[in-house]
mmCIF file of C-alpha atoms in Angstrom:
data_model
loop_
_atom_site.group_PDB
_atom_site.id
_atom_site.type_symbol
_atom_site.label_atom_id
_atom_site.label_comp_id
_atom_site.label_asym_id
_atom_site.label_seq_id
_atom_site.Cartn_x
_atom_site.Cartn_y
_atom_site.Cartn_z
ATOM 1 C CA MET A 1 -13.130 15.259 -9.905
ATOM 2 C CA ALA A 2 -12.644 14.706 -13.601
ATOM 3 C CA SER A 3 -9.551 13.031 -14.968
ATOM 4 C CA SER A 4 -7.342 14.696 -17.542
ATOM 5 C CA ALA A 5 -5.470 13.407 -20.575
ATOM 6 C CA ARG A 6 -2.006 14.259 -19.187
ATOM 7 C CA ARG A 7 0.751 11.705 -19.681
ATOM 8 C CA GLY A 8 3.883 10.933 -17.753
ATOM 9 C CA PRO A 9 4.918 8.744 -14.851
ATOM 10 C CA ILE A 10 2.338 7.987 -12.216
ATOM 11 C CA ALA A 11 4.236 8.942 -9.099
ATOM 12 C CA VAL A 12 3.948 10.398 -5.625
ATOM 13 C CA PRO A 13 6.845 12.598 -4.453
ATOM 14 C CA LEU A 14 8.256 11.847 -1.009
ATOM 15 C CA PRO A 15 8.695 14.502 1.680
ATOM 16 C CA ARG A 16 12.031 16.256 1.893
ATOM 17 C CA PRO A 17 14.545 16.331 3.363
ATOM 18 C CA LEU A 18 14.979 12.697 4.390
ATOM 19 C CA ARG A 19 17.561 11.696 6.999
ATOM 20 C CA ARG A 20 19.316 8.340 7.197
ATOM 21 C CA ALA A 21 18.866 6.433 10.438
ATOM 22 C CA ALA A 22 19.490 2.916 11.725
ATOM 23 C CA PHE A 23 16.403 1.062 12.912
ATOM 24 C CA VAL A 24 16.649 0.122 16.601
ATOM 25 C CA ARG A 25 13.317 -1.390 17.613
ATOM 26 C CA ARG A 26 9.583 -1.149 17.200
ATOM 27 C CA ILE A 27 7.891 0.486 20.177
ATOM 28 C CA ASN A 28 4.283 -0.257 19.200
ATOM 29 C CA ARG A 29 2.197 -0.691 16.035
ATOM 30 C CA PHE A 30 2.776 2.887 14.926
ATOM 31 C CA ALA A 31 6.086 3.961 16.445
ATOM 32 C CA ALA A 32 9.742 2.940 16.311
ATOM 33 C CA SER A 33 13.057 4.094 17.692
ATOM 34 C CA LEU A 34 15.982 4.841 15.359
ATOM 35 C CA ARG A 35 19.482 6.280 15.629
ATOM 36 C CA LEU A 36 20.419 9.083 13.246
ATOM 37 C CA GLU A 37 23.537 8.264 11.218
ATOM 38 C CA ASP A 38 25.111 11.720 11.330
ATOM 39 C CA SER A 39 24.554 12.665 14.984
ATOM 40 C CA ARG A 40 23.980 9.260 16.597
ATOM 41 C CA ALA A 41 20.958 10.799 18.347
ATOM 42 C CA LEU A 42 18.151 8.414 19.273
ATOM 43 C CA ILE A 43 14.797 9.481 17.823
ATOM 44 C CA TYR A 44 11.244 8.214 17.952
ATOM 45 C CA ALA A 45 9.421 8.102 14.638
ATOM 46 C CA HIS A 46 5.868 7.496 13.499
ATOM 47 C CA LEU A 47 5.542 4.223 11.567
ATOM 48 C CA PRO A 48 2.644 4.666 9.115
ATOM 49 C CA ASN A 49 1.917 0.955 8.771
ATOM 50 C CA SER A 50 0.399 -1.481 11.280
ATOM 51 C CA GLY A 51 1.665 -4.592 9.457
ATOM 52 C CA ARG A 52 4.205 -6.856 11.118
ATOM 53 C CA MET A 53 6.982 -6.271 8.556
ATOM 54 C CA THR A 54 9.326 -8.512 10.552
ATOM 55 C CA GLU A 55 11.589 -9.120 7.542
ATOM 56 C CA LEU A 56 11.990 -5.351 7.011
ATOM 57 C CA LEU A 57 12.172 -3.942 10.544
ATOM 58 C CA VAL A 58 15.466 -5.560 11.474
ATOM 59 C CA PRO A 59 17.803 -3.896 14.007
ATOM 60 C CA GLY A 60 20.472 -2.000 12.116
ATOM 61 C CA ALA A 61 18.490 -1.697 8.879
ATOM 62 C CA ILE A 62 18.944 1.717 7.239
ATOM 63 C CA ALA A 63 15.800 3.812 7.044
ATOM 64 C CA LEU A 64 14.947 7.236 5.643
ATOM 65 C CA VAL A 65 13.072 9.467 8.064
ATOM 66 C CA HIS A 66 11.324 12.783 7.490
ATOM 67 C CA LEU A 67 11.947 14.850 10.610
ATOM 68 C CA THR A 68 9.422 17.417 11.773
ATOM 69 C CA ARG A 69 9.126 19.799 14.665
ATOM 70 C CA ARG A 70 7.753 17.887 17.602
ATOM 71 C CA GLY A 71 5.441 20.517 19.077
ATOM 72 C CA ALA A 72 2.640 18.515 20.663
ATOM 73 C CA ARG A 73 3.647 15.375 18.746
ATOM 74 C CA ARG A 74 5.204 12.466 20.576
ATOM 75 C CA THR A 75 7.463 11.567 17.658
ATOM 76 C CA HIS A 76 10.307 13.395 15.920
ATOM 77 C CA GLY A 77 9.126 12.515 12.427
ATOM 78 C CA THR A 78 7.933 9.718 10.134
ATOM 79 C CA MET A 79 9.660 6.637 8.729
ATOM 80 C CA VAL A 80 9.269 6.724 4.944
ATOM 81 C CA LEU A 81 11.551 4.058 3.422
ATOM 82 C CA ILE A 82 13.713 1.197 4.634
ATOM 83 C CA ARG A 83 16.647 -0.541 2.941
ATOM 84 C CA HIS A 84 16.133 -4.254 2.323
ATOM 85 C CA ARG A 85 18.278 -6.545 0.146
ATOM 86 C CA GLY A 86 19.944 -3.631 -1.608
ATOM 87 C CA GLN A 87 16.772 -1.715 -2.477
ATOM 88 C CA TRP A 88 14.454 0.842 -0.915
ATOM 89 C CA VAL A 89 11.034 -0.370 0.225
ATOM 90 C CA GLY A 90 8.082 1.924 0.943
ATOM 91 C CA LEU A 91 6.533 1.775 4.404
ATOM 92 C CA ASP A 92 3.571 4.165 4.209
ATOM 93 C CA ALA A 93 0.324 2.181 4.027
ATOM 94 C CA THR A 94 -1.604 5.307 2.963
ATOM 95 C CA LEU A 95 0.524 5.885 -0.133
ATOM 96 C CA PRO A 96 -1.515 3.570 -2.462
ATOM 97 C CA ASN A 97 -4.504 5.914 -2.172
ATOM 98 C CA ARG A 98 -2.319 8.790 -3.335
ATOM 99 C CA LEU A 99 -0.892 6.687 -6.174
ATOM 100 C CA LEU A 100 -4.355 5.730 -7.379
ATOM 101 C CA ALA A 101 -5.544 9.341 -7.157
ATOM 102 C CA ALA A 102 -2.474 10.389 -9.161
ATOM 103 C CA SER A 103 -3.338 7.809 -11.830
ATOM 104 C CA LEU A 104 -6.893 9.067 -12.107
ATOM 105 C CA ARG A 105 -5.619 12.616 -12.586
ATOM 106 C CA CYS A 106 -3.072 11.435 -15.188
ATOM 107 C CA ARG A 107 -4.359 8.240 -16.782
ATOM 108 C CA PRO A 108 -6.240 5.270 -15.311
ATOM 109 C CA LEU A 109 -4.313 2.080 -14.661
ATOM 110 C CA PRO A 110 -5.603 -0.832 -16.749
ATOM 111 C CA PRO A 111 -8.119 -2.344 -16.483
ATOM 112 C CA LEU A 112 -9.795 0.678 -14.874
ATOM 113 C CA PRO A 113 -11.669 2.937 -17.318
ATOM 114 C CA GLU A 114 -11.172 6.675 -17.587
ATOM 115 C CA PRO A 115 -13.750 8.188 -15.230
ATOM 116 C CA ALA A 116 -15.863 11.247 -15.910
ATOM 117 C CA ALA A 117 -15.801 11.931 -12.168
ATOM 118 C CA TRP A 118 -14.561 10.314 -8.993
ATOM 119 C CA ARG A 119 -14.726 10.749 -5.244
ATOM 120 C CA GLN A 120 -12.715 9.407 -2.331
ATOM 121 C CA GLU A 121 -13.734 7.942 1.023
ATOM 122 C CA VAL A 122 -17.389 7.188 0.301
ATOM 123 C CA ARG A 123 -19.476 5.188 2.758
ATOM 124 C CA LEU A 124 -21.346 2.260 1.212
ATOM 125 C CA ARG A 125 -23.000 -0.733 2.860
ATOM 126 C CA GLY A 126 -21.439 -0.023 6.211
ATOM 127 C CA VAL A 127 -17.846 0.329 4.940
ATOM 128 C CA ARG A 128 -15.820 3.226 3.591
ATOM 129 C CA ILE A 129 -14.789 2.708 -0.041
ATOM 130 C CA ASP A 130 -11.550 4.355 -1.154
ATOM 131 C CA PHE A 131 -12.777 5.508 -4.578
ATOM 132 C CA VAL A 132 -16.142 5.721 -6.322
ATOM 133 C CA MET A 133 -15.799 6.422 -10.051
ATOM 134 C CA GLN A 134 -18.381 7.201 -12.714
ATOM 135 C CA ALA A 135 -17.567 5.981 -16.231
ATOM 136 C CA GLY A 136 -20.523 6.588 -18.512
ATOM 137 C CA ALA A 137 -23.526 4.893 -16.949
ATOM 138 C CA ILE A 138 -21.322 2.525 -14.928
ATOM 139 C CA THR A 139 -20.346 3.097 -11.310
ATOM 140 C CA TRP A 140 -17.007 1.648 -10.231
ATOM 141 C CA LEU A 141 -16.013 0.984 -6.620
ATOM 142 C CA VAL A 142 -12.252 0.741 -6.145
ATOM 143 C CA GLU A 143 -10.117 -0.161 -3.142
ATOM 144 C CA ALA A 144 -6.374 0.642 -3.039
ATOM 145 C CA LYS A 145 -4.193 -1.690 -0.961
ATOM 146 C CA SER A 146 -0.557 -1.588 0.132
ATOM 147 C CA CYS A 147 1.900 -4.492 0.120
ATOM 148 C CA ASN A 148 5.623 -4.536 0.905
ATOM 149 C CA ARG A 149 6.254 -8.174 1.815
ATOM 150 C CA VAL A 150 7.935 -10.233 -0.920
ATOM 151 C CA GLU A 151 9.241 -13.786 -0.646
ATOM 152 C CA SER A 152 10.954 -15.576 -3.560
ATOM 153 C CA GLY A 153 9.579 -13.034 -6.017
ATOM 154 C CA GLU A 154 6.011 -13.292 -4.737
ATOM 155 C CA ALA A 155 4.290 -10.400 -2.975
ATOM 156 C CA LEU A 156 2.202 -11.667 -0.061
ATOM 157 C CA PHE A 157 -0.887 -9.886 1.249
ATOM 158 C CA PRO A 158 -1.807 -9.381 4.014
ATOM 159 C CA ASP A 159 1.111 -9.134 6.393
ATOM 160 C CA ALA A 160 -1.256 -9.601 9.369
ATOM 161 C CA PRO A 161 -4.950 -10.569 9.725
ATOM 162 C CA THR A 162 -7.307 -7.790 8.613
ATOM 163 C CA ALA A 163 -11.018 -8.112 9.295
ATOM 164 C CA ARG A 164 -11.495 -4.705 7.663
ATOM 165 C CA GLY A 165 -9.987 -5.982 4.413
ATOM 166 C CA ALA A 166 -12.370 -8.945 4.317
ATOM 167 C CA ARG A 167 -15.366 -6.652 4.906
ATOM 168 C CA HIS A 168 -14.286 -4.471 1.996
ATOM 169 C CA LEU A 169 -13.962 -7.441 -0.352
ATOM 170 C CA LEU A 170 -17.379 -8.811 0.607
ATOM 171 C CA ALA A 171 -18.958 -5.378 0.115
ATOM 172 C CA LEU A 172 -17.399 -5.166 -3.349
ATOM 173 C CA ALA A 173 -18.633 -8.674 -4.171
ATOM 174 C CA GLN A 174 -22.165 -7.685 -3.187
ATOM 175 C CA ALA A 175 -21.988 -4.515 -5.277
ATOM 176 C CA ALA A 176 -20.713 -6.483 -8.292
ATOM 177 C CA GLY A 177 -23.635 -8.870 -7.892
ATOM 178 C CA GLN A 178 -25.999 -5.900 -8.136
ATOM 179 C CA GLY A 179 -24.628 -4.583 -11.427
ATOM 180 C CA MET A 180 -21.848 -2.256 -10.329
ATOM 181 C CA ARG A 181 -18.218 -2.722 -11.318
ATOM 182 C CA ALA A 182 -15.633 -3.153 -8.597
ATOM 183 C CA ALA A 183 -11.875 -3.525 -8.325
ATOM 184 C CA VAL A 184 -9.055 -3.906 -5.823
ATOM 185 C CA VAL A 185 -5.694 -2.435 -6.822
ATOM 186 C CA TRP A 186 -2.616 -3.494 -4.865
ATOM 187 C CA PHE A 187 0.530 -1.397 -4.989
ATOM 188 C CA VAL A 188 3.630 -3.384 -4.042
ATOM 189 C CA GLN A 189 6.013 -0.745 -2.704
ATOM 190 C CA ARG A 190 9.113 -2.376 -4.171
ATOM 191 C CA PRO A 191 10.101 -3.565 -7.678
ATOM 192 C CA ASP A 192 11.063 -7.207 -7.150
ATOM 193 C CA ALA A 193 7.689 -8.998 -7.147
ATOM 194 C CA ARG A 194 6.606 -11.081 -10.146
ATOM 195 C CA ALA A 195 3.136 -11.898 -8.781
ATOM 196 C CA LEU A 196 0.945 -11.124 -5.790
ATOM 197 C CA ARG A 197 -0.746 -13.819 -3.733
ATOM 198 C CA VAL A 198 -3.567 -13.318 -1.256
ATOM 199 C CA ASP A 199 -2.002 -15.256 1.589
ATOM 200 C CA ALA A 200 -4.389 -17.768 3.177
ATOM 201 C CA ALA A 201 -1.721 -18.648 5.738
ATOM 202 C CA ALA A 202 -1.763 -15.076 7.076
ATOM 203 C CA ASP A 203 -5.543 -14.559 6.892
ATOM 204 C CA PRO A 204 -7.837 -17.433 5.767
ATOM 205 C CA ALA A 205 -10.963 -15.267 6.013
ATOM 206 C CA LEU A 206 -9.489 -12.634 3.718
ATOM 207 C CA ALA A 207 -8.447 -15.276 1.187
ATOM 208 C CA ARG A 208 -11.987 -16.683 1.154
ATOM 209 C CA ALA A 209 -13.406 -13.177 0.718
ATOM 210 C CA ALA A 210 -11.010 -12.508 -2.173
ATOM 211 C CA ALA A 211 -12.027 -15.755 -3.889
ATOM 212 C CA ARG A 212 -15.697 -14.874 -3.463
ATOM 213 C CA ALA A 213 -15.093 -11.363 -4.807
ATOM 214 C CA ARG A 214 -13.304 -12.679 -7.887
ATOM 215 C CA ARG A 215 -16.151 -15.121 -8.596
ATOM 216 C CA ALA A 216 -18.594 -12.219 -8.326
ATOM 217 C CA GLY A 217 -16.652 -10.300 -10.976
ATOM 218 C CA VAL A 218 -14.495 -8.012 -8.830
ATOM 219 C CA VAL A 219 -11.297 -7.152 -10.698
ATOM 220 C CA LEU A 220 -8.155 -7.985 -8.695
ATOM 221 C CA VAL A 221 -5.038 -6.281 -10.037
ATOM 222 C CA ALA A 222 -1.560 -5.498 -8.695
ATOM 223 C CA TYR A 223 1.291 -3.189 -9.683
ATOM 224 C CA THR A 224 4.876 -3.049 -8.504
ATOM 225 C CA CYS A 225 6.570 0.269 -7.822
ATOM 226 C CA ARG A 226 9.916 1.885 -8.435
ATOM 227 C CA VAL A 227 11.103 3.347 -5.145
ATOM 228 C CA SER A 228 13.691 6.073 -4.662
ATOM 229 C CA PRO A 229 14.339 8.698 -1.980
ATOM 230 C CA ARG A 230 12.628 11.214 -4.252
ATOM 231 C CA ALA A 231 9.418 9.448 -5.258
ATOM 232 C CA ILE A 232 7.465 6.210 -5.526
ATOM 233 C CA SER A 233 6.130 5.512 -9.011
ATOM 234 C CA VAL A 234 3.972 2.807 -10.562
ATOM 235 C CA TRP A 235 6.100 0.410 -12.582
ATOM 236 C CA ARG A 236 4.515 -2.763 -13.967
ATOM 237 C CA ARG A 237 1.424 -4.896 -13.633
ATOM 238 C CA ILE A 238 1.735 -8.369 -12.085
ATOM 239 C CA PRO A 239 -0.821 -11.208 -11.777
ATOM 240 C CA VAL A 240 -2.893 -11.733 -8.634
ATOM 241 C CA ARG A 241 -3.261 -15.261 -7.280
ATOM 242 C CA VAL A 242 -5.975 -16.297 -4.851
ATOM 243 C CA ALA A 243 -6.012 -19.602 -2.956
ATOM 244 C CA THR A 244 -8.314 -20.272 -0.028
ATOM 245 C CA ALA A 245 -5.999 -22.850 1.584
ATOM 246 C CA ALA A 246 -2.479 -22.273 2.857
ATOM 247 C CA ARG A 247 0.330 -23.920 0.924
ATOM 248 C CA PRO A 248 1.865 -27.027 2.506
ATOM 249 C CA GLY A 249 4.611 -26.067 4.921
ATOM 250 C CA ALA A 250 3.454 -22.441 5.152
#
């Protein structure tokens, strides 16, 4: 795919209509029970995020759910947003890939270059890379990551240990060492983060892999998002911090 010169907000529209529901409990990694506000009916919804999200998934928290016909599905629909500290927070861990694709069709997010062509989901060195871009004679490998955990203005990634994430970072580090360009772009699905930190307390191996990737020349960049019931849009760039040891008291 070739990118265009179109301008405008980089955004992904959310499915409609969305129904308000009160979160009841998490059933498993990918399902939750909720109670619809208008009918008080108990529903079971797909939760498109395997992270712990313990600070978000609190009983009674207001969520927005896209209901669908059940058919052969076990759930009534999908949780899309949840209300936390007076703001909407995105839950869908697949949304960053759509945001990055939207940016490539509209305008690349700095420091990524404008590509002549790009592909998604390309296997390389035993892992699947989210985006492979061609910019002139340079090949870029780009991973898009989701984050929705914020503490004291700092976005923390990951929310739970992720061996897959470490493998991706090490593959990017190896590619950068062989002359390719590589980047990881985090999208924080809320607006209140001032920085993103790769959290060694949550996953020491991932933090070490991120530090190695940065030393190898992999670009680590993060953006916050504006979140509304209509769309999630890229808002502003924030710094990425990497420490291989957990902070005291973490």
